[in-house]
Structure formats: C-alpha cells, structure tokens
Tab-separated table of C-alpha atoms and ligand atoms in Angstrom:
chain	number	residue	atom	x	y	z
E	1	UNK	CA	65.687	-35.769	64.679
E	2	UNK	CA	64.872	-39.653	64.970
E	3	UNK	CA	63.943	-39.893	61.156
E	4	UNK	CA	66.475	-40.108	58.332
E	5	UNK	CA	64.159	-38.368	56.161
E	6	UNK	CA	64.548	-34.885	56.061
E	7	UNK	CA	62.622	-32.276	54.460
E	8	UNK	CA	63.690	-28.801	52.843
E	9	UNK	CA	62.072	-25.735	54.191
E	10	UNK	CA	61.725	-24.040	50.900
E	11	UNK	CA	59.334	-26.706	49.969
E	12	UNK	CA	56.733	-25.728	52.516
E	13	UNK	CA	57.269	-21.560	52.012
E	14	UNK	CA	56.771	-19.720	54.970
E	15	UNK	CA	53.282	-20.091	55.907
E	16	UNK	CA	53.648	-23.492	55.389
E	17	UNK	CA	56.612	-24.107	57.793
E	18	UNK	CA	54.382	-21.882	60.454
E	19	UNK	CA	51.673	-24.378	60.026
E	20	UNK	CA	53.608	-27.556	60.322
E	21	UNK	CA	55.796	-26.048	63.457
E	22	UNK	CA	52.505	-24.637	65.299
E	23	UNK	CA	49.342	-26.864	64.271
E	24	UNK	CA	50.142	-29.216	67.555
E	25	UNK	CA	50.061	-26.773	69.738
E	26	UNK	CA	46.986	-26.109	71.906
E	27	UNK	CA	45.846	-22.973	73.953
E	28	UNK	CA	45.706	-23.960	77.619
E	29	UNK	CA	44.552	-20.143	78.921
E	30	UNK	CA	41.088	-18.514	78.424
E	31	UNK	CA	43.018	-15.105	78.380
E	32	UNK	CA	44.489	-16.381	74.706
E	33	UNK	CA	41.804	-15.581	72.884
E	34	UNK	CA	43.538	-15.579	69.262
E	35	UNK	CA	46.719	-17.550	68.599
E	36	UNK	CA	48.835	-17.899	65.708
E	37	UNK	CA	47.625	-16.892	62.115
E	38	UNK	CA	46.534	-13.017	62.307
E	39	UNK	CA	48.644	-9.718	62.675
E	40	UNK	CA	48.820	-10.100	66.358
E	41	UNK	CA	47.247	-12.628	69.005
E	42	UNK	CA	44.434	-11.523	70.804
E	43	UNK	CA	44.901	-11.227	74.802
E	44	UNK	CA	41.941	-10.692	77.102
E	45	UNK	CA	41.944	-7.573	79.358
E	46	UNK	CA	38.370	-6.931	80.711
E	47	UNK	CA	35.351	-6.371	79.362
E	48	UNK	CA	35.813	-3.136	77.138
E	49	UNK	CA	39.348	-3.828	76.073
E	50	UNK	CA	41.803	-6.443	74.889
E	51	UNK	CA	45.096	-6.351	74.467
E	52	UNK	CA	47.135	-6.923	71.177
E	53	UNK	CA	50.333	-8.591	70.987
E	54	UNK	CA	52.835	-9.016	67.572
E	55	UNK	CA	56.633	-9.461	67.018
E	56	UNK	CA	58.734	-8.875	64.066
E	57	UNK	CA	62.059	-9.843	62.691
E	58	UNK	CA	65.032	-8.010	60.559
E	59	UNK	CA	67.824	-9.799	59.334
E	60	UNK	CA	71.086	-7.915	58.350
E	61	UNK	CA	71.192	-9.729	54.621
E	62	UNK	CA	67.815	-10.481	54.625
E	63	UNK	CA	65.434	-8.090	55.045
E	64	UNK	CA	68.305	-5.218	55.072
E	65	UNK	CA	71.245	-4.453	53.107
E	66	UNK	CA	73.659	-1.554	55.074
E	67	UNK	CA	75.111	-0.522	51.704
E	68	UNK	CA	72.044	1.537	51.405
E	69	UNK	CA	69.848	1.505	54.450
E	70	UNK	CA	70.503	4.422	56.785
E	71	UNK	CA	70.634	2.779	60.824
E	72	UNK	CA	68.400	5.518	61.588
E	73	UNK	CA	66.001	4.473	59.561
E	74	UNK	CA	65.968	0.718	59.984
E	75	UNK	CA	65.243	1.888	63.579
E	76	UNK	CA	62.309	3.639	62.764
E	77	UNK	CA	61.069	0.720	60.124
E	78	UNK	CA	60.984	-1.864	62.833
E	79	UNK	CA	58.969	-0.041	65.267
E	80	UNK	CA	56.751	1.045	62.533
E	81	UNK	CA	56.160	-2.480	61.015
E	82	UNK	CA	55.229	-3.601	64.556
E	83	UNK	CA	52.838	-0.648	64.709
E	84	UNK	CA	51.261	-1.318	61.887
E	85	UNK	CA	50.212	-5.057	62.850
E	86	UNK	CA	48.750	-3.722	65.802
E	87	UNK	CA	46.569	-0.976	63.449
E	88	UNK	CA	45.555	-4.085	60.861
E	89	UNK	CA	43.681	-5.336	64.614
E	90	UNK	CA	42.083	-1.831	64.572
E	91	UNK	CA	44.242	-1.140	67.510
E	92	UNK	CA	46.214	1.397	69.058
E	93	UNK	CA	50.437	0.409	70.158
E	94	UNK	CA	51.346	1.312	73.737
E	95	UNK	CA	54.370	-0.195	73.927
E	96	UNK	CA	57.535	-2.106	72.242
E	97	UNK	CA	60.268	-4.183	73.497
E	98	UNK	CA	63.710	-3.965	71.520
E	99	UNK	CA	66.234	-7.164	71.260
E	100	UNK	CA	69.368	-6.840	68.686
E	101	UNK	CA	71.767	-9.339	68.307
E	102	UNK	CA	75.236	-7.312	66.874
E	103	UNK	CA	78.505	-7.993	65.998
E	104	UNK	CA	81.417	-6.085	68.041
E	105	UNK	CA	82.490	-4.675	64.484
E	106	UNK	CA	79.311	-2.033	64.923
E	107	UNK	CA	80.707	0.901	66.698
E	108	UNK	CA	78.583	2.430	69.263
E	109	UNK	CA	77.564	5.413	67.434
E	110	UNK	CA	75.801	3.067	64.891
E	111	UNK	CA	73.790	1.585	67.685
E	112	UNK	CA	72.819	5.459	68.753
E	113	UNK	CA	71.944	5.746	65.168
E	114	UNK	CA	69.719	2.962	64.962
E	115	UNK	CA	68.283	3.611	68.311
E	116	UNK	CA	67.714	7.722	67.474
E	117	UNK	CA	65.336	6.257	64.796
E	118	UNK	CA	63.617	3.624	67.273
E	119	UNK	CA	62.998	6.959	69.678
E	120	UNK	CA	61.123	8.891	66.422
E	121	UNK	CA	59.217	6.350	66.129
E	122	UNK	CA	58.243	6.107	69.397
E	123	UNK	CA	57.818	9.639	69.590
E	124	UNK	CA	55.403	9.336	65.934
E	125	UNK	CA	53.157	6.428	67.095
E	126	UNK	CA	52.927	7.437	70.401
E	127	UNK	CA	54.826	4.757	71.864
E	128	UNK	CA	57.030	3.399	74.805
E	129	UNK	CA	60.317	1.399	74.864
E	130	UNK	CA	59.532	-0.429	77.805
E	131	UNK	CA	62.691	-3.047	77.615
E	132	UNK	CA	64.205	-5.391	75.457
E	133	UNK	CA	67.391	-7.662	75.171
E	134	UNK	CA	71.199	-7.579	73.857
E	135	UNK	CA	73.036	-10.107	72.522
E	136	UNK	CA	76.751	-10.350	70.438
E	137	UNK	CA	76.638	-12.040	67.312
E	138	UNK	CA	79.434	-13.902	65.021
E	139	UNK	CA	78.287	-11.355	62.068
E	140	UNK	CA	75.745	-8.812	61.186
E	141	UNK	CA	73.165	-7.314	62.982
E	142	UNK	CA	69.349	-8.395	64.028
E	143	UNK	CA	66.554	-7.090	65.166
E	144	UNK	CA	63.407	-8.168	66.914
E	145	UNK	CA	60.736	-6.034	68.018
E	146	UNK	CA	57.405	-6.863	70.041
E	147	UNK	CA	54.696	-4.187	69.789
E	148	UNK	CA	51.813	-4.583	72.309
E	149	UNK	CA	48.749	-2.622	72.232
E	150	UNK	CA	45.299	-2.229	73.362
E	151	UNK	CA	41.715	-2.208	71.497
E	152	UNK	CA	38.347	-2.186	72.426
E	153	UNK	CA	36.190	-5.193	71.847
E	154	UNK	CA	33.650	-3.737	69.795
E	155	UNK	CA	35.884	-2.928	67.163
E	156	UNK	CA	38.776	-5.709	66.821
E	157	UNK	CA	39.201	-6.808	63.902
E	158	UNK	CA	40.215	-9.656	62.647
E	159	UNK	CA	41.262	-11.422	58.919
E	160	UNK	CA	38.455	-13.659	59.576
E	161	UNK	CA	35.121	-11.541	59.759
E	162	UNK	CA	34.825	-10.593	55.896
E	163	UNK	CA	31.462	-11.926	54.691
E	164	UNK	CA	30.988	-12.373	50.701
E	165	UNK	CA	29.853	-8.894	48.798
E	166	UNK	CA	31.775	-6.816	51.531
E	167	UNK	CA	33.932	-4.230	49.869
E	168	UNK	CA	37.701	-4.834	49.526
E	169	UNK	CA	39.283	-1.353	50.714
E	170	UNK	CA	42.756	-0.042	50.630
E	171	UNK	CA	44.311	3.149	52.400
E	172	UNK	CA	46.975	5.278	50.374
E	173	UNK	CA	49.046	3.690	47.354
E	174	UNK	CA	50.595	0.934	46.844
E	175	UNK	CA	53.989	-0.042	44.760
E	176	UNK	CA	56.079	2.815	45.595
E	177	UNK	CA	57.719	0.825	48.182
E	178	UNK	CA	58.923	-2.107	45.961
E	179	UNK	CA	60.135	0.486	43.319
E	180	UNK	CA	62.225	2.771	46.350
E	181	UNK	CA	64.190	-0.471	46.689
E	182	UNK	CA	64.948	-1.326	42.975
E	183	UNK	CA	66.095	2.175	42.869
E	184	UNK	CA	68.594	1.777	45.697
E	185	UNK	CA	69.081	-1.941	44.303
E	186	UNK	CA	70.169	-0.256	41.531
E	187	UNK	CA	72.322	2.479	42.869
E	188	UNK	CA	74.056	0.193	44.823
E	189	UNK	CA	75.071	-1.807	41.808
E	190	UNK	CA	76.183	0.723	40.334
E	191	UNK	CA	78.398	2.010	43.427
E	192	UNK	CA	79.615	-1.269	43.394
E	193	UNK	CA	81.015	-1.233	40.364
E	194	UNK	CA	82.749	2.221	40.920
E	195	UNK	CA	82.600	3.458	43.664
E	196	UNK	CA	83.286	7.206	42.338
E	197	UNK	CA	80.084	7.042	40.633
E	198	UNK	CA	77.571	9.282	42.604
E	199	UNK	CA	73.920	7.542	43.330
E	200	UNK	CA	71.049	9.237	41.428
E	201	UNK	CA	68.626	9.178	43.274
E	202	UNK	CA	67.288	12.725	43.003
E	203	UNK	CA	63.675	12.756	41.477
E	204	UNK	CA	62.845	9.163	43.185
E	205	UNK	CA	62.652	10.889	46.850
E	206	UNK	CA	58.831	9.881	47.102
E	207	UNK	CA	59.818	6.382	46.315
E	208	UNK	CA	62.940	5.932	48.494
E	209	UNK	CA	61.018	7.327	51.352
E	210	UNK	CA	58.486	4.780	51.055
E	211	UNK	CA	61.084	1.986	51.176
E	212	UNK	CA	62.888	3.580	54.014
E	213	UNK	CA	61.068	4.884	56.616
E	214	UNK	CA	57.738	3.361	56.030
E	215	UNK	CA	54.570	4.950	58.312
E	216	UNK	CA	52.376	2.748	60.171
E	217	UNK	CA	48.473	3.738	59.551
E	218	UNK	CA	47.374	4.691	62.838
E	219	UNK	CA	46.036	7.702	61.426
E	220	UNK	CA	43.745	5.266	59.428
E	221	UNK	CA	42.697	3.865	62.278
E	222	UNK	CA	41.555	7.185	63.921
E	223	UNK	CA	40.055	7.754	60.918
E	224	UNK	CA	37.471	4.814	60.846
E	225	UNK	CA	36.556	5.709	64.610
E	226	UNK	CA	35.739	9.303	63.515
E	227	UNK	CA	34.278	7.774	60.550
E	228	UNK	CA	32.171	5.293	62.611
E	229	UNK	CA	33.664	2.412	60.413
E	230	UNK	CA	34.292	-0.609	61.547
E	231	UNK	CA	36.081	-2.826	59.129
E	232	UNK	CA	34.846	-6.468	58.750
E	233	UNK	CA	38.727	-7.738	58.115
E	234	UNK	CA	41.857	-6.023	58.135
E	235	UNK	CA	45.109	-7.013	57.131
E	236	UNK	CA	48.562	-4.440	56.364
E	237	UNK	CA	50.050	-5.405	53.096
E	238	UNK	CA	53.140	-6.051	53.504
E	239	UNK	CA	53.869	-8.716	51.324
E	240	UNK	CA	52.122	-7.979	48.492
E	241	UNK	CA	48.542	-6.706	47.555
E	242	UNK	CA	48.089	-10.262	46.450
E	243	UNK	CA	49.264	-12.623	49.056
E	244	UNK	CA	47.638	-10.162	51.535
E	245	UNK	CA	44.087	-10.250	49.975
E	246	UNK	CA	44.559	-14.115	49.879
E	247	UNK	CA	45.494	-14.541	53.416
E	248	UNK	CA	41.728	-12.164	53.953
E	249	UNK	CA	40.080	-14.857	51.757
E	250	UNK	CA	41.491	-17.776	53.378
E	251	UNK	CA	40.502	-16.784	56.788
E	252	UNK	CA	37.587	-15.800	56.016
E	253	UNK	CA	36.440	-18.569	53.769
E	254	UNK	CA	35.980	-16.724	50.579
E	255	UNK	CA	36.545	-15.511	47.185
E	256	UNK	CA	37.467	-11.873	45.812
E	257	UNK	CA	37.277	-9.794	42.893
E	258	UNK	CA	39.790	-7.071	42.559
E	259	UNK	CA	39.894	-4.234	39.924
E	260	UNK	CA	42.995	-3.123	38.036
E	261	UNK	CA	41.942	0.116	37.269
E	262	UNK	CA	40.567	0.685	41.131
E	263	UNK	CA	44.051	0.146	42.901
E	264	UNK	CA	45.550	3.294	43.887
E	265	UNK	CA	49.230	3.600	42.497
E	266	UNK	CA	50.948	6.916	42.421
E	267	UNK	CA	52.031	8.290	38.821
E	268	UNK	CA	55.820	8.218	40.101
E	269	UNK	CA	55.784	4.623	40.373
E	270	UNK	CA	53.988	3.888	37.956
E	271	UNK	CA	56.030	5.779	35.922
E	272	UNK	CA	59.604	4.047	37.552
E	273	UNK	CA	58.157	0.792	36.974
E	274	UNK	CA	57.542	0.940	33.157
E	275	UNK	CA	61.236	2.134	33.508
E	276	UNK	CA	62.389	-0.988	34.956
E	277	UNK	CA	60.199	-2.894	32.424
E	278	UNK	CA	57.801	-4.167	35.062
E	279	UNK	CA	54.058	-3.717	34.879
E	280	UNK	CA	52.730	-1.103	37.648
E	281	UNK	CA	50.039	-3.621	38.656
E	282	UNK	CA	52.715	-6.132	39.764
E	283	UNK	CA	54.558	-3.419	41.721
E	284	UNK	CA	51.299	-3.127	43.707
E	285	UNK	CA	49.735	-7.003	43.402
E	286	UNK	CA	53.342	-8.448	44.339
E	287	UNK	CA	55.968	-5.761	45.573
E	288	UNK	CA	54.975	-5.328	49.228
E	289	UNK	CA	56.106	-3.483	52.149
E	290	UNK	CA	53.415	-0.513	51.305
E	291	UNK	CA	52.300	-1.198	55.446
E	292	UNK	CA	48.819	0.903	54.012
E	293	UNK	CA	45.453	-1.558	55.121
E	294	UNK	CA	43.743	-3.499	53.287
E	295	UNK	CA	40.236	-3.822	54.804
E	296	UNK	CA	36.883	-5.195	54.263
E	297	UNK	CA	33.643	-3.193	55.046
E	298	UNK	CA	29.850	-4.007	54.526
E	299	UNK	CA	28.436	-2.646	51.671
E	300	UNK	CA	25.726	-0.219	54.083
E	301	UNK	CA	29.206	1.005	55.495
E	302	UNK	CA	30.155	2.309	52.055
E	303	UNK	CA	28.406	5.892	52.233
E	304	UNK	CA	30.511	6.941	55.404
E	305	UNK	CA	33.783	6.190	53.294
E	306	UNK	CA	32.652	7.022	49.984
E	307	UNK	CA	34.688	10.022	48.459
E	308	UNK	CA	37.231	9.873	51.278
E	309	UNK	CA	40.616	10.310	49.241
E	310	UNK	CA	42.706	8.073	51.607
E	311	UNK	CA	40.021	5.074	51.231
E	312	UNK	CA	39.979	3.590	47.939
E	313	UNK	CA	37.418	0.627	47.103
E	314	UNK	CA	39.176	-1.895	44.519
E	315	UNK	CA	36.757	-4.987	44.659
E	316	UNK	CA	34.697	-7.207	46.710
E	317	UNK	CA	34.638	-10.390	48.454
E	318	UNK	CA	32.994	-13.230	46.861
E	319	UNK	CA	32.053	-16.722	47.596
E	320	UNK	CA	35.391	-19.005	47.503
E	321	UNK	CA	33.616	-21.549	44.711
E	322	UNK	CA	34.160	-17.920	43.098
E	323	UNK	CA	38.041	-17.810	43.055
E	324	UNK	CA	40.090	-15.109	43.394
E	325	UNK	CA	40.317	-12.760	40.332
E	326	UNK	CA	41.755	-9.529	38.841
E	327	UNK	CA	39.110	-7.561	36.435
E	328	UNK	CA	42.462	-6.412	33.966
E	329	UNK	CA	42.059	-2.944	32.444
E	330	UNK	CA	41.000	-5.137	29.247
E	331	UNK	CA	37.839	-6.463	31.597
E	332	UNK	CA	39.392	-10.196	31.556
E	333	UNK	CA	38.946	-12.091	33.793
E	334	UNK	CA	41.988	-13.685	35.097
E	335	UNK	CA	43.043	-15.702	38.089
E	336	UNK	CA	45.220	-14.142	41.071
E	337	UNK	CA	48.194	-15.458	42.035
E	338	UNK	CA	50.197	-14.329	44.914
E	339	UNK	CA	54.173	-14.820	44.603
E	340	UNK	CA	55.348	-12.914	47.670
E	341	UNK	CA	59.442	-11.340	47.593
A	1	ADP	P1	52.774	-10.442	59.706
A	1	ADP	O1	53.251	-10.374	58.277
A	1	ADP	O2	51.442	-9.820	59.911
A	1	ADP	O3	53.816	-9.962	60.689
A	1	ADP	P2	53.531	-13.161	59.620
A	1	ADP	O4	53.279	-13.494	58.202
A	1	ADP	O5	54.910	-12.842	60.066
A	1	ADP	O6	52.548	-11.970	60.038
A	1	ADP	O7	53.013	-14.334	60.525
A	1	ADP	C1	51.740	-14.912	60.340
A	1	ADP	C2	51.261	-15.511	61.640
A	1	ADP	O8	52.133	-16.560	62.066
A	1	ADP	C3	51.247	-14.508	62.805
A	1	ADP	O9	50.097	-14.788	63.598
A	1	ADP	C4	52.514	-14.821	63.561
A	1	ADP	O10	52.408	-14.491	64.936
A	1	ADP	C5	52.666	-16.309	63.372
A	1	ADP	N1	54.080	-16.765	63.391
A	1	ADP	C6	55.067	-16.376	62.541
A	1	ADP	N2	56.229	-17.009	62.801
A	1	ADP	C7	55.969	-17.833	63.855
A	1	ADP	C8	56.763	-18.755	64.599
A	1	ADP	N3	58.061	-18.953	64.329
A	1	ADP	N4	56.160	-19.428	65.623
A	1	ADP	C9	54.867	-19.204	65.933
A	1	ADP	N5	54.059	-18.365	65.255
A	1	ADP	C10	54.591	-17.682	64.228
A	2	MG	MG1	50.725	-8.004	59.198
C-alpha cells in the first residue's frame, strides 16, 4: 500500500468493498457474457444454452457457530446455497467443486459428517462433486463451494430485466429462517450458562429446519417451465426480503411497492417473533437466509401464476423517481430500508 491513508472496510459494507475491488476490472473474453454483480456470471456455451457459474463462502464464526450447527447439515447448506444462485438465473446446477480449509483439531469423522451432508445434497439437487481443494488451517473450519450449471438462453434471467408495473413475486415464506436461529441463539445461551440445562427446542422444528438445512428452489424453477413463466428478474433472498428487492431495483433501474399484508409468513414465525418482541414483518423484510425467489413477472404473465399456492404476488415495480416503499397493514406509506445481518 503506497498511501498512508487507509480506509476501514466497514465503511464501504459489503457491496461497497465489491465495487471498489472489481470496478477496474475489464472483460477481455466474448464467452463472459455477465461479470460481477448477479447470482452467478453468465458463460457462453452455444446457441441454446449458457452456462452459469457462482461461488459461496462459510466461515466457522461467521456464518456458523458448531455449538449448534450439526456438520451434516452445514454440508448440505453450502451446496444448497450454491444451488439456489444458480435457480435465481432460472437455471439448473450440474455440478459443484468443494474446498475446506480445517484445523487438525477436526477428527476425521467430522469431515465424513460434513461431507455425508454435501452427498444429500448432491443426491437432492441432482448434482455432481466433480473436485475441489484441501487446505490446514491455524483454527476453525471454512468452506467454499462453486456451483456451475447450465440454462437455456431463452429463459435466463437476470436482476436486471424487471420493467416498471411488473409484479414483485415470492415463492414459499419467508422469516422462519431468521427465527430457527434466534431459537438456537437462544438455546445455546442458555447451554452456556449450564450446561445441564436441556435445549427446548421441541415445537420450533419447522423453524430450526429452515435455518439448518435450507432447500434450494429448483422445484420453483421446474415449476415456471411447466407454468410457461418466464420471470423478468430473479433474485434468492438471502439477505433479507429488503436488501434483496433493492438489489432487483437497482439493477434494473427502478422503484417498488411492496405490501405488508401480501408477504407470505408462516403463523409459527410469526407467532416466535412476537415472542422475541420483534415485528414478523422484519423477520421477513430483514432476517434472510429464506433461499425462496423473489421474482418479477409481466403483468399478462399473472393469469398462469395466479392462485398457485407456492407463488405469492406482494407488490410491483415502479419507476425509481417512485422510491421504494412498504404499503403497512395501516395503508402508510413508508420508505424501505434494507439493513442486511
Ligand atoms: P449472492 O448473495 O447471490 O451469493 P453476493 O452478494 O455474494 O451474491 O455477491 C454479489 C456479486 O458480487 C456476485 O456477482 C458475486 O460473484 C460478486 N462478488 C462477491 N465477492 C466478490 C469478490 N471478492 N470478488 C469479485 N466478485 C465478487
Ligand atoms: Mg444470490
């Protein structure tokens, strides 16, 4: 670093610090059709198909705590979170490579663990380990998975197509993620502080599930072939219902409306967040890690999805002189804001 001056990462978030370490980069082959700044890049193939290409990080500490996070399941999490950046392209996974970085304090049976889920997964999306890497590590244990798959042209889609009065969609619920890990957050706590205490987590199954062993939407993604849907922008929410539905607007130039009443929340979660004191619609606006879609469609689309109980509408996109807004359930107005986890 020539410069004296130094600047703090925090400062520019994470989408900022992408920005500023990317923006000088240019693409120097035709066959990189989309770079940096949707769920996966974009890699030509021929003229029916491209391919798809996405890679995903888990940090022991991070984005995992061991107290409370099976190794099975983590396996099965970060092939599914790869998966499901490949679906928000309106594409189909084919195959993942696996790198972990791992202390020697991991026995091997933790590492068959971890893998057993990664070979579920593989078995549930219909994909192939095809390689990987292996590294030690001073502490802790990381994970980094690339998910490649294929789509045809006709139907990729992108966070950039929306066009203003498309609808805003969503597939399944959303929340019950974010409240599966304040239970275990709390559980833990609680073991922590004796660690005779039993965790109660019976009743919150639904929830934990949701936090744990996340699915990837392919199914969703059959669905809008059968349908003959093709979304106008697609993104998986997996930061937030919020920050999602911003990073739609931003690529796509525009605005939104969204409607509290519209989003689909299960009545478990709803029902464990006004236990925790939090409102249900920030579970869903702001908890993240749901991995359902969020999709646009054109309103002359809305008859082959209409009714479908998977596919819920909760707004529309509007122009970006517009803003982006949340109709309460009092019918205020009020400005979105998206504060990720
Ligand atoms: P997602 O949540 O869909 O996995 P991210 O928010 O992680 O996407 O990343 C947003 C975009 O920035 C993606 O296109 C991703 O490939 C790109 N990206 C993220 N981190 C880096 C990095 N360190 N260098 C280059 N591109 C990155
Ligand atoms: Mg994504």
């Amino acid at each position: 670093m020539s410069s004296s001056k130094t600047s703090n990462i925090d400062s520019l978030g994470e989408f900022g610090l992408i920005e500023r370490l990317t923006s000088d980069f240019n693409i120097k082959n035709r066959t990189s059709l989309l770079g940096v700044g949707d769920d996966c890049a974009i890699i030509e193939l021929n003229d029916k198909e491209s391919l798809l290409m996405t890679t995903d990080l888990l940090v022991e500490g991070v984005h995992f705590n061991l107290m409370y996070v099976p190794l099975k399941h983590l396996g099965y999490k970060a092939v599914a979170i790869n998966v499901s950046d490949i679906c928000a392209m309106n594409g189909r996974a084919e195959q993942i490579t696996v790198s972990i970085a791992v202390s020697s304090k991991f026995p091997v049976e933790a590492l068959e663990e971890l893998y057993a889920g990664i070979n579920l997964a593989c078995d549930t999306f219909h994909v192939d380990l095809v390689g990987g890497d292996m590294s030690a590590a001073y502490a802790g244990l990381t994970i980094s998975i690339t998910a490649i798959g294929r789509v045809d042209n006709n139907i990729i889609t992108r966070r950039s197509g929306a066009n203003s009065k498309d609808i805003i969609m969503v597939t399944g619920s959303l929340g019950a993620s974010y409240m599966g890990l304040q239970i275990l957050e709390r559980e833990n706590e609680v073991f922590k502080a004796n660690s005779n205490v039993q965790p109660e987590l019976d009743g919150y199954d639904t929830l934990i599930q949701r936090q744990l062993k996340p699915e990837a939407r392919h199914d969703m993604v059959e669905l809008f072939g059968q349908l003959g849907v093709v979304p106008t922008s697609m993104i998986d929410v997996s930061d937030g219902l919020a920050s999602d539905i911003f990073h739609l607007c931003a690529k796509s130039g525009l605005g939104c409306q969204l409607f509290e009443e519209k989003i689909p929340m299960d009545d478990k979660t709803k029902l464990t967040a006004i236990e925790f004191n939090i409102s249900p619609i920030t579970c869903a606006l702001n908890g993240g890690e749901d991995y359902e879609l969020l999709f646009t469609i054109k309103q002359e689309d809305f008859d082959k999805v209409a009714g479908n109980p998977n596919l819920t509408p909760i707004g529309y996109m509007t122009s970006k002189e517009d803003g982006r807004n949340l109709v309460d359930a009092n019918n205020e107005l009020i400005p979105l804001k998206a504060q990720g986890w």
